[in-house]
CSV table of C-alpha atoms and ligand atoms in Angstrom, one decimal:
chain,number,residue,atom,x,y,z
A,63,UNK,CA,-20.4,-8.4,-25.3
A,64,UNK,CA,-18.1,-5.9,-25.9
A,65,UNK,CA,-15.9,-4.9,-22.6
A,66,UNK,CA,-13.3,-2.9,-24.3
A,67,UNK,CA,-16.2,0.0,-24.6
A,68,UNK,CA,-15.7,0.7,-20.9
A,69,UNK,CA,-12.5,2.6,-19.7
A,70,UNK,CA,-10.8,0.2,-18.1
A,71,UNK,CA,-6.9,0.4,-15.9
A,72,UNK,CA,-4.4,-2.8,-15.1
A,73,UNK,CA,-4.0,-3.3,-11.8
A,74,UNK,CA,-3.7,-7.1,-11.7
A,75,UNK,CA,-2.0,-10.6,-13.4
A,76,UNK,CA,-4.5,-12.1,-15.7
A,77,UNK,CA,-6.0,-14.3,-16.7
A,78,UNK,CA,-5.5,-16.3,-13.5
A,79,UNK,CA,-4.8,-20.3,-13.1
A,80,UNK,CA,-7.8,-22.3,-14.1
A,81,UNK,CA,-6.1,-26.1,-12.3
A,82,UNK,CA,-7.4,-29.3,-10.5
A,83,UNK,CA,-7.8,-29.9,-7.0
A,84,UNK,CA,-6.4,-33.5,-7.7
A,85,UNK,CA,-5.9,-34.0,-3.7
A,86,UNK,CA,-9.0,-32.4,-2.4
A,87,UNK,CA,-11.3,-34.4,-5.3
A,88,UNK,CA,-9.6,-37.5,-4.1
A,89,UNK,CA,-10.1,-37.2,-0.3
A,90,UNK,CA,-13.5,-36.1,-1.1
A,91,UNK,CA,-14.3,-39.6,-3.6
A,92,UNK,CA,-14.9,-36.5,-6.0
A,93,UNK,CA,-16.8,-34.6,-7.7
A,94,UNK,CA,-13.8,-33.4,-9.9
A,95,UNK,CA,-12.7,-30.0,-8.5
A,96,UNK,CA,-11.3,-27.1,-10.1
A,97,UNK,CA,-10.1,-23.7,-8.7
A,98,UNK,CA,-10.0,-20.8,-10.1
A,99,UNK,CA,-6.9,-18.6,-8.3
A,100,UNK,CA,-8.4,-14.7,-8.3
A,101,UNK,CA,-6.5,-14.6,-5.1
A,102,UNK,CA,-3.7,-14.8,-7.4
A,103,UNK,CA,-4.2,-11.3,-9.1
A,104,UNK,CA,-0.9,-9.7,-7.9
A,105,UNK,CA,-2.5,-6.6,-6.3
A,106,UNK,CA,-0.9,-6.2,-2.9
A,107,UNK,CA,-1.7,-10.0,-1.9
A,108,UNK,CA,-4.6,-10.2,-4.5
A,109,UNK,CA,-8.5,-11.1,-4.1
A,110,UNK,CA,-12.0,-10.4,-6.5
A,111,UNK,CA,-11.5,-6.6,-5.9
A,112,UNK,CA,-8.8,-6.7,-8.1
A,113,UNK,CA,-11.3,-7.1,-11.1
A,114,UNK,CA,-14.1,-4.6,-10.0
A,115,UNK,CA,-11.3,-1.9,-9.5
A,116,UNK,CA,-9.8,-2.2,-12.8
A,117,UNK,CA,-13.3,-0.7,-14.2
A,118,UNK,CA,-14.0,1.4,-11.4
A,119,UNK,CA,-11.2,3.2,-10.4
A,120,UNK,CA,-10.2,4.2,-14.4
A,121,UNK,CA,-14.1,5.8,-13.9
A,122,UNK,CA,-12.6,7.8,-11.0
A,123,UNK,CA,-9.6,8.7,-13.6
A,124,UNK,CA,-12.0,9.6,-16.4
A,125,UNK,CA,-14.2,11.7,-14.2
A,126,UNK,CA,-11.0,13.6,-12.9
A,127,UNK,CA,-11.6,12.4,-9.2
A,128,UNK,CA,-8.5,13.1,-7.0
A,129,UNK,CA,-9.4,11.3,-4.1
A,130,UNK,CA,-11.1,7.8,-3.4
A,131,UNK,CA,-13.5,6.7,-0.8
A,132,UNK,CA,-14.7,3.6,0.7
A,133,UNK,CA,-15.8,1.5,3.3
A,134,UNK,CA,-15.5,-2.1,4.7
A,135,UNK,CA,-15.0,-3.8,7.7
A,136,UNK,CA,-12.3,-4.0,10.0
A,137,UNK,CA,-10.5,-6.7,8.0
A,138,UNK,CA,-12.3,-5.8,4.5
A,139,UNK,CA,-10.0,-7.6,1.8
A,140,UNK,CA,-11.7,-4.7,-0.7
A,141,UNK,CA,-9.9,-1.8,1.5
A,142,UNK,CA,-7.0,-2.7,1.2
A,143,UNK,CA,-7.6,-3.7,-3.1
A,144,UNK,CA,-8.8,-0.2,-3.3
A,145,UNK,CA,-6.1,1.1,-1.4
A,146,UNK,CA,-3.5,-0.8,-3.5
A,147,UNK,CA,-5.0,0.0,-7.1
A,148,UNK,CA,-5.3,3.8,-6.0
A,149,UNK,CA,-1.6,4.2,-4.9
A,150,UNK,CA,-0.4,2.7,-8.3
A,151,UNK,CA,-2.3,5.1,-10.1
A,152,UNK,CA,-1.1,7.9,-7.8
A,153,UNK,CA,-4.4,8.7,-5.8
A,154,UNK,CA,-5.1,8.8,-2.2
A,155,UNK,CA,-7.8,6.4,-0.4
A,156,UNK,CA,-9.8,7.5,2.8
A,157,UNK,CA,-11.6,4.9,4.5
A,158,UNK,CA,-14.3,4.0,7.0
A,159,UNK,CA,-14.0,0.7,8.8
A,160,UNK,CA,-17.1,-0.6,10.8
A,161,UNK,CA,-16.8,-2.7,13.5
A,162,UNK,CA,-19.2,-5.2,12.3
A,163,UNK,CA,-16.8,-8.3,14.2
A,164,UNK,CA,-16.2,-7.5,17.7
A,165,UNK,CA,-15.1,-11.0,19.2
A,166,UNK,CA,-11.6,-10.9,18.1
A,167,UNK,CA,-8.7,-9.0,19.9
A,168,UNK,CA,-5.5,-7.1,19.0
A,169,UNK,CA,-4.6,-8.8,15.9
A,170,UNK,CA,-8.1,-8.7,14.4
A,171,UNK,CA,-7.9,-4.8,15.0
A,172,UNK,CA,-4.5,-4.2,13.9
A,173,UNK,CA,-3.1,-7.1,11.6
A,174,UNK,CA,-3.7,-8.8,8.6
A,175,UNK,CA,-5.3,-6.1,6.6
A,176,UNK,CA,-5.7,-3.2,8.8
A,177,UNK,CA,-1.6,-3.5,9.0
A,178,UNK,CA,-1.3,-3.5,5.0
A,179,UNK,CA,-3.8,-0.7,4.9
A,180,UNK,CA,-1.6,1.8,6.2
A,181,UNK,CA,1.5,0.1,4.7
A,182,UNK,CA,-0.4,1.0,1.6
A,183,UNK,CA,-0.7,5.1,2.5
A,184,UNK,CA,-4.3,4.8,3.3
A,185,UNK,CA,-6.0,6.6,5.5
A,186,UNK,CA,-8.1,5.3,8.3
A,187,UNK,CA,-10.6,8.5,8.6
A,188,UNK,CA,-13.1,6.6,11.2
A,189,UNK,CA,-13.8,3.3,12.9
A,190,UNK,CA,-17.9,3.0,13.6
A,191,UNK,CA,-19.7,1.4,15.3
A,192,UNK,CA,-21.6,-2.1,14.0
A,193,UNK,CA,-24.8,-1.3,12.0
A,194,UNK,CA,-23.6,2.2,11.4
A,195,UNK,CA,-24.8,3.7,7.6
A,196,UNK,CA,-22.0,3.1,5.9
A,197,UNK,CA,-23.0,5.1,2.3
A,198,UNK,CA,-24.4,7.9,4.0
A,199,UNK,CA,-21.3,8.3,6.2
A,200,UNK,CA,-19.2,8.2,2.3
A,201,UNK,CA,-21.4,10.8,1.9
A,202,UNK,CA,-21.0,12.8,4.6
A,203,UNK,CA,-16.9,12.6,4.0
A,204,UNK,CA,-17.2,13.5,0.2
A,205,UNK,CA,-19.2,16.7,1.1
A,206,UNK,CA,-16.2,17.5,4.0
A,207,UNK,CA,-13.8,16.9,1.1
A,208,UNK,CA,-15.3,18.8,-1.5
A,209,UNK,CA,-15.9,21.4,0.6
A,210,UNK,CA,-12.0,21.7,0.8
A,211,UNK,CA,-11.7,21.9,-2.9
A,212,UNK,CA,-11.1,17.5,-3.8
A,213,UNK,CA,-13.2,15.7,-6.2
A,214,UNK,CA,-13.7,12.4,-4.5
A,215,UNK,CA,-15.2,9.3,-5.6
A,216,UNK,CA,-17.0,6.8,-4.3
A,217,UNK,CA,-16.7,3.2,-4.3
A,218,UNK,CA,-19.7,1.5,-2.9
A,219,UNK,CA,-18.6,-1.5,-0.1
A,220,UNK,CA,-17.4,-4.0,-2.1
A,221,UNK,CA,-17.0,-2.6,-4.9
A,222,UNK,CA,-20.2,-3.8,-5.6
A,223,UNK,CA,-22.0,-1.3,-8.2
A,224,UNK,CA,-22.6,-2.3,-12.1
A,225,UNK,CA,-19.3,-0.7,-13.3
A,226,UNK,CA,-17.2,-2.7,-10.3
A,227,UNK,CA,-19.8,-6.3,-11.5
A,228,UNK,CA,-17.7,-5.2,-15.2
A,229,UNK,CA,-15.0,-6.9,-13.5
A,230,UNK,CA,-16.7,-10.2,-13.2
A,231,UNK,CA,-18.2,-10.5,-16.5
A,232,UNK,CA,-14.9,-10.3,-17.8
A,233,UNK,CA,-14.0,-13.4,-15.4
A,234,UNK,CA,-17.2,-15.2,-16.8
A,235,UNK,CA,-15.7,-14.7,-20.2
A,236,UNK,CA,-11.9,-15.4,-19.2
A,237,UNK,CA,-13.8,-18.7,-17.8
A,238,UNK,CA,-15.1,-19.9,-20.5
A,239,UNK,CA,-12.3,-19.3,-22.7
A,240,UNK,CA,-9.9,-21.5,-20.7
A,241,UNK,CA,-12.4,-24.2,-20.6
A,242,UNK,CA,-12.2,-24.1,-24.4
A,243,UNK,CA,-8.8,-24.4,-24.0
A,244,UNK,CA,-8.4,-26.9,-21.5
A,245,UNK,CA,-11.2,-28.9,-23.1
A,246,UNK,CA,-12.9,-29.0,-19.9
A,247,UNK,CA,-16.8,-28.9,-19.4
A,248,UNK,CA,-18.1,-27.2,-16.4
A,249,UNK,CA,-21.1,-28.2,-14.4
A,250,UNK,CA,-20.7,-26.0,-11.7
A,251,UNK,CA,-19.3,-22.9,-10.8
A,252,UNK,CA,-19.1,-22.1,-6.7
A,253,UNK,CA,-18.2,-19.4,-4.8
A,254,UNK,CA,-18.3,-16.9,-1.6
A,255,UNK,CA,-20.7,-14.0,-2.0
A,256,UNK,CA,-20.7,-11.3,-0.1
A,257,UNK,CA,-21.8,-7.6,-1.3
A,258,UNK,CA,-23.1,-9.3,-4.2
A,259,UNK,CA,-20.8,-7.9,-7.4
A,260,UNK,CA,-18.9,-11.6,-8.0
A,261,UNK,CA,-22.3,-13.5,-8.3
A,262,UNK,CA,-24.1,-10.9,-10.6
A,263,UNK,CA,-20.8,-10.2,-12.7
A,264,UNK,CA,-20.4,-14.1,-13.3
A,265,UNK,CA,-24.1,-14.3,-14.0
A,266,UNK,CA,-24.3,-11.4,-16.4
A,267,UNK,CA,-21.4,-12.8,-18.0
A,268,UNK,CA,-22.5,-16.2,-18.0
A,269,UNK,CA,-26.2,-16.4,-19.0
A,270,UNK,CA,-25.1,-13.3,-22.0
A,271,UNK,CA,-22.6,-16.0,-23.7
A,272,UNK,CA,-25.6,-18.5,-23.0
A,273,UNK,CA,-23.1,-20.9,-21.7
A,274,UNK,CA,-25.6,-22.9,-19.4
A,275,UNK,CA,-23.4,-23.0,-16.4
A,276,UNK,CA,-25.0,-22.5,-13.2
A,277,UNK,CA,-23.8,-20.0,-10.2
A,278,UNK,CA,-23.8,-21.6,-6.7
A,279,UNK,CA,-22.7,-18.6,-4.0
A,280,UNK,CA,-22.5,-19.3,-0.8
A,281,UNK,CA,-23.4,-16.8,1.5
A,282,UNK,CA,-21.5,-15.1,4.0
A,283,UNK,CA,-23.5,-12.4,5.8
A,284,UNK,CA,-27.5,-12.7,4.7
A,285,UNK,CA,-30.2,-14.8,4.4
A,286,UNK,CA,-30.9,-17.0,0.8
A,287,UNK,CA,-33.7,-14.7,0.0
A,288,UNK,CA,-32.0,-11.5,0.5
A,289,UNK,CA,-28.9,-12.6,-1.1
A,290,UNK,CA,-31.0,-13.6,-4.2
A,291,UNK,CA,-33.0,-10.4,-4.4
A,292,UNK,CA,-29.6,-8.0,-4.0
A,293,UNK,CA,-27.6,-10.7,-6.6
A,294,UNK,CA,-30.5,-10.6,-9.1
A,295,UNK,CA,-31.2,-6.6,-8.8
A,296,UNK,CA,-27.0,-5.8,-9.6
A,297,UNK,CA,-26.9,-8.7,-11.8
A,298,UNK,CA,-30.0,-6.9,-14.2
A,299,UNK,CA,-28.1,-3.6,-13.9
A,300,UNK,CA,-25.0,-4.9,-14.6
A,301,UNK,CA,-26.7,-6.3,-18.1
A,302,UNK,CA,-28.7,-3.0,-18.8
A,303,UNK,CA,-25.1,-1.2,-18.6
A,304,UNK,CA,-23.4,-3.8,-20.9
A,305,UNK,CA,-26.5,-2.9,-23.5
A,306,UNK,CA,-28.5,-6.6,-23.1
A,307,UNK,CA,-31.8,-6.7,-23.7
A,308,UNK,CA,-34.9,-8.5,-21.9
A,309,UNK,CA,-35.1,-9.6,-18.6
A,310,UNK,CA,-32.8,-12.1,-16.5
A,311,UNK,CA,-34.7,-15.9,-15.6
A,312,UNK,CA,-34.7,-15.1,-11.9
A,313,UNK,CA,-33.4,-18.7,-11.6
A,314,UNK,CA,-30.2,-18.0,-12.6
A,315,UNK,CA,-29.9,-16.6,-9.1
A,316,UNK,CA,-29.1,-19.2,-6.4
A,317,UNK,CA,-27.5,-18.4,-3.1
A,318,UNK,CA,-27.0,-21.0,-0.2
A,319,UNK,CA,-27.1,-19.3,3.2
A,320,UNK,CA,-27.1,-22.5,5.0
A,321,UNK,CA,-23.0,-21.9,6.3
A,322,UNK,CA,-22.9,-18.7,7.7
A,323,UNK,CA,-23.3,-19.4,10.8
A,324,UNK,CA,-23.1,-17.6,14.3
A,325,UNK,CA,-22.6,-14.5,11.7
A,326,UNK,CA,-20.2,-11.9,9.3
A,327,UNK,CA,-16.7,-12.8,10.4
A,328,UNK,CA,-17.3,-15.7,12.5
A,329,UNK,CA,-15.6,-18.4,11.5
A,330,UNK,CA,-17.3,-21.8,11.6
A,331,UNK,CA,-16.1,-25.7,12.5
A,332,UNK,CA,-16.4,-26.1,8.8
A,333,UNK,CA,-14.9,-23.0,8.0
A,334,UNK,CA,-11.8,-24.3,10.0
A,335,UNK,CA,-12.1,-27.7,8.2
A,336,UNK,CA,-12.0,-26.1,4.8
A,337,UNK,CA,-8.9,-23.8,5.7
A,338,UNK,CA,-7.2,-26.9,6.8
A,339,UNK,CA,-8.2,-29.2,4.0
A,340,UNK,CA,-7.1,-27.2,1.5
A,341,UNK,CA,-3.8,-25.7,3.2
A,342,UNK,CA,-2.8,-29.6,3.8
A,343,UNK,CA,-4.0,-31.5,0.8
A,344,UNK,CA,-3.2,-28.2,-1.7
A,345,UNK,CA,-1.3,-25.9,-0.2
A,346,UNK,CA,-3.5,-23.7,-1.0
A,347,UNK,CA,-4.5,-20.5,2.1
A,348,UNK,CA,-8.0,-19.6,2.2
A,349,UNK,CA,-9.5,-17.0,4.4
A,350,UNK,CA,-11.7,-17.1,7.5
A,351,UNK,CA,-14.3,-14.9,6.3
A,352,UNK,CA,-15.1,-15.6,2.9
A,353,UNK,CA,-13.0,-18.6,0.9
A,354,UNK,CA,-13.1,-20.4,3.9
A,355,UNK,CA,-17.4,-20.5,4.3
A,356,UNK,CA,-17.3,-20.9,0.8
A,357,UNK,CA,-15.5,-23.7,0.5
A,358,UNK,CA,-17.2,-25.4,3.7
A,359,UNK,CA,-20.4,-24.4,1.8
A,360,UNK,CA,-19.0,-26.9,-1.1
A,361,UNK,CA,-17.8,-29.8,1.0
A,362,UNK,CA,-21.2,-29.2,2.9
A,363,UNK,CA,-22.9,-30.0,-0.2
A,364,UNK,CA,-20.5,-32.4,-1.7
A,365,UNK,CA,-21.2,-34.7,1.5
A,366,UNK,CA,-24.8,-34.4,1.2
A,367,UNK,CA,-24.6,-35.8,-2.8
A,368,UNK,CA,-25.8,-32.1,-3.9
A,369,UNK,CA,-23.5,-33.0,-7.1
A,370,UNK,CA,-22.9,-36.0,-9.4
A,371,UNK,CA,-19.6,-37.8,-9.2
A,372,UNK,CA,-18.7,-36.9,-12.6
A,373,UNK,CA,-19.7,-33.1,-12.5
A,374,UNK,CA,-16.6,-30.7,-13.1
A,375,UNK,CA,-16.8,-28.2,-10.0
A,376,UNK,CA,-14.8,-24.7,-10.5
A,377,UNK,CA,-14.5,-23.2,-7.1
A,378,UNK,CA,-13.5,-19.3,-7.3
A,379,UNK,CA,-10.8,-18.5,-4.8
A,380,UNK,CA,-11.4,-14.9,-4.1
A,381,UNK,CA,-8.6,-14.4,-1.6
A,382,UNK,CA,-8.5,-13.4,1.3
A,383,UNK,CA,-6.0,-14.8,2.6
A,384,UNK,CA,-4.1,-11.7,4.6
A,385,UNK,CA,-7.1,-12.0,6.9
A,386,UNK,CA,-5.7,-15.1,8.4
A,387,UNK,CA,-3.1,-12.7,10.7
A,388,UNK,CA,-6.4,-11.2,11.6
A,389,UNK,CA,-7.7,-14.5,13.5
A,390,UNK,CA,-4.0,-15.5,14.9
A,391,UNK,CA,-5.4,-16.7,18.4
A,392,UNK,CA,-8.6,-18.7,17.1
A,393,UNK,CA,-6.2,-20.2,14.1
A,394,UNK,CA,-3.9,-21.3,16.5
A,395,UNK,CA,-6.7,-22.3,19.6
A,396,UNK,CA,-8.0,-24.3,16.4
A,397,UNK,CA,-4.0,-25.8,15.8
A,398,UNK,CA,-3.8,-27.1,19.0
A,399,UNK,CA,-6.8,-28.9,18.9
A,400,UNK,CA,-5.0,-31.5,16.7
B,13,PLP,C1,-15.4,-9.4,-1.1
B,13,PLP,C2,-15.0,-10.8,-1.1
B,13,PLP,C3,-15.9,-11.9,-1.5
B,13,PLP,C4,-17.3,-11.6,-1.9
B,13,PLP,O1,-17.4,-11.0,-3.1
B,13,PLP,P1,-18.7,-10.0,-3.3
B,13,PLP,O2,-18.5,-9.5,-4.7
B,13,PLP,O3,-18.6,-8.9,-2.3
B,13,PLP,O4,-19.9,-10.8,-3.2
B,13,PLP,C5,-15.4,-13.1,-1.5
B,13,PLP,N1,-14.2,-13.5,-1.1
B,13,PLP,C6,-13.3,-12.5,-0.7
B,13,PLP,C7,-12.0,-13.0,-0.2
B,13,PLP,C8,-13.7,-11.2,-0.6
B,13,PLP,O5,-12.8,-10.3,-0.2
């Protein structure tokens, strides 16, 4: 593979930690765990959208876009990225937020990242309604803005496009060259997917350096087969932009839907667990909408004996973590509890 072909901007600290979970392997009676720290990449309190902004926001720069556009949720982790990475490079981000979590109050509507989006400079053009069509409504706002002369661009939610799933084939690669380094073999990678560009970054990269390491994701938002389909679709495109020939083993594709419980945003008893676990035993902050059901999604497993004792186990820590302030009263409901 050949990254440096695509135009590419800094925006975060890499390569990231590759270290043990010496604690969490123990109270678990192992397998030996490993975590990545991508919510370690410096950009205005860090996360995966670091990577997929590096590639697409130097497209916006090459095709002379003044403007950026995208959309999340109310707490989207990816807003606020984009946000970040655009005001270093000295453009402007409008945004649409969807209401897609309604059970939470003030804080979830204000705090966490909705606060640092407008620290930022961003601009909070609209908040929808649930199940609202969030890429025609980028549409809609592009036309409005070039109508009035801007050349926006659009980021899909996410980030999750072949261009932003660059960003995680260079993790696949930075992966592999720090287990070289630290002499460490690894059975398993495991992490939270979402809007899909992680999982079918890490695959591309993975499967292209036929490094025989599998990719568990653990869903947060849709069903196994859904997930699969939408990872494996990005995942080809991502290799038919990078130039690879033939046609990805569909198996290389496995999602685990089986911990996102009531929903999108709705933290779970294991969710809790896991944001515990791992701010106790590592000191390490998850998040509530992603790390956190990812993680759970892990322990889930380990407790089942999914894994052998002696299998190395990276987790990916794709941040998050300013969505805690988000879920104040549950966090501290859950606190009190104990
Ligand atoms: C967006 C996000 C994910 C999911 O990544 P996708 O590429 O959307 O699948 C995982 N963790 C965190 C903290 C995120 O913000």
């Amino acid at each position: 593979m050949h990254l440096a072909r695509f135009p590419r901007v800094s925006l975060g600290h890499f390569p990231t930690p590759l270290e043990p979970l010496l604690n969490l392997s123990r109270f678990l009676g192992g397998p030996n765990l490993y975590i990545k720290r991508d919510d370690c990449t410096g950009l205005a309190t860090g996360g995966n959208k670091t990577r997929k902004l590096e590639f697409l926001l130097a497209d916006a720069l090459q095709q002379g876009a003044d403007i950026v556009i995208t959309q999340g949720a109310t707490q989207s982790n990816h807003v606020r990225q984009t946000i970040a990475g655009a005001a270093k490079l000295g453009l402007k981000t409008q945004v649409l937020l969807e209401k897609r979590v309604s059970d939470f109050g003030d804080d979830y509507q204000r705090s966490g990242n909705v606060l640092l989006d407008n620290l930022l400079g961003g601009v909070i053009v609209d908040h929808l309604p649930a199940g609202t069509d969030m890429q025609q409504a980028m549409e809609h706002l592009a036309e409005t803005l070039r109508a009035k002369g801007h050349k926006p661009y659009v980021i899909p939610g996410g980030g999750s496009n072949a261009i932003g799933a660059l960003g995680y084939v260079a993790c696949a690669e930075e992966l592999l060259y720090q287990s070289t380094q630290q002499q460490l073999r690894i059975d398993h990678v495991v992490h939270a997917t979402g809007s899909t560009g992680t999982q079918a970054g890490l695959v591309a990269g993975l499967t292209a350096s036929n490094s025989g390491i599998p990719v568990l994701g653990i869903s947060v938002r849709a069903a196994k087969e859904k997930q699969e389909e939408n990872v494996y679709a990005l995942a080809q495109r991502t290799r038919e932009l990078l130039g690879i020939h033939g046609e990805l083993s569909r198996a290389t594709v496995v999602a685990n839907s089986g911990y996102v419980g009531a929903g999108y945003g709705l933290p779970t008893e294991g969710t809790l667990e896991a944001l515990t676990l791992l701010a106790q035993l590592e000191g390490i902050l998850l998040d509530p909408v992603y790390t956190g059901k990812g993680m759970a999604g892990l322990i889930g497993l380990i407790r089942q004996g999914h894994f052998r004792k002696d299998d190395n186990i990276v987790f990916i820590h794709t941040g998050g973590s300013a969505g805690l302030f988000g879920y104040r009263e549950l966090l501290q409901q859950q606190a009190k509890h104990e």
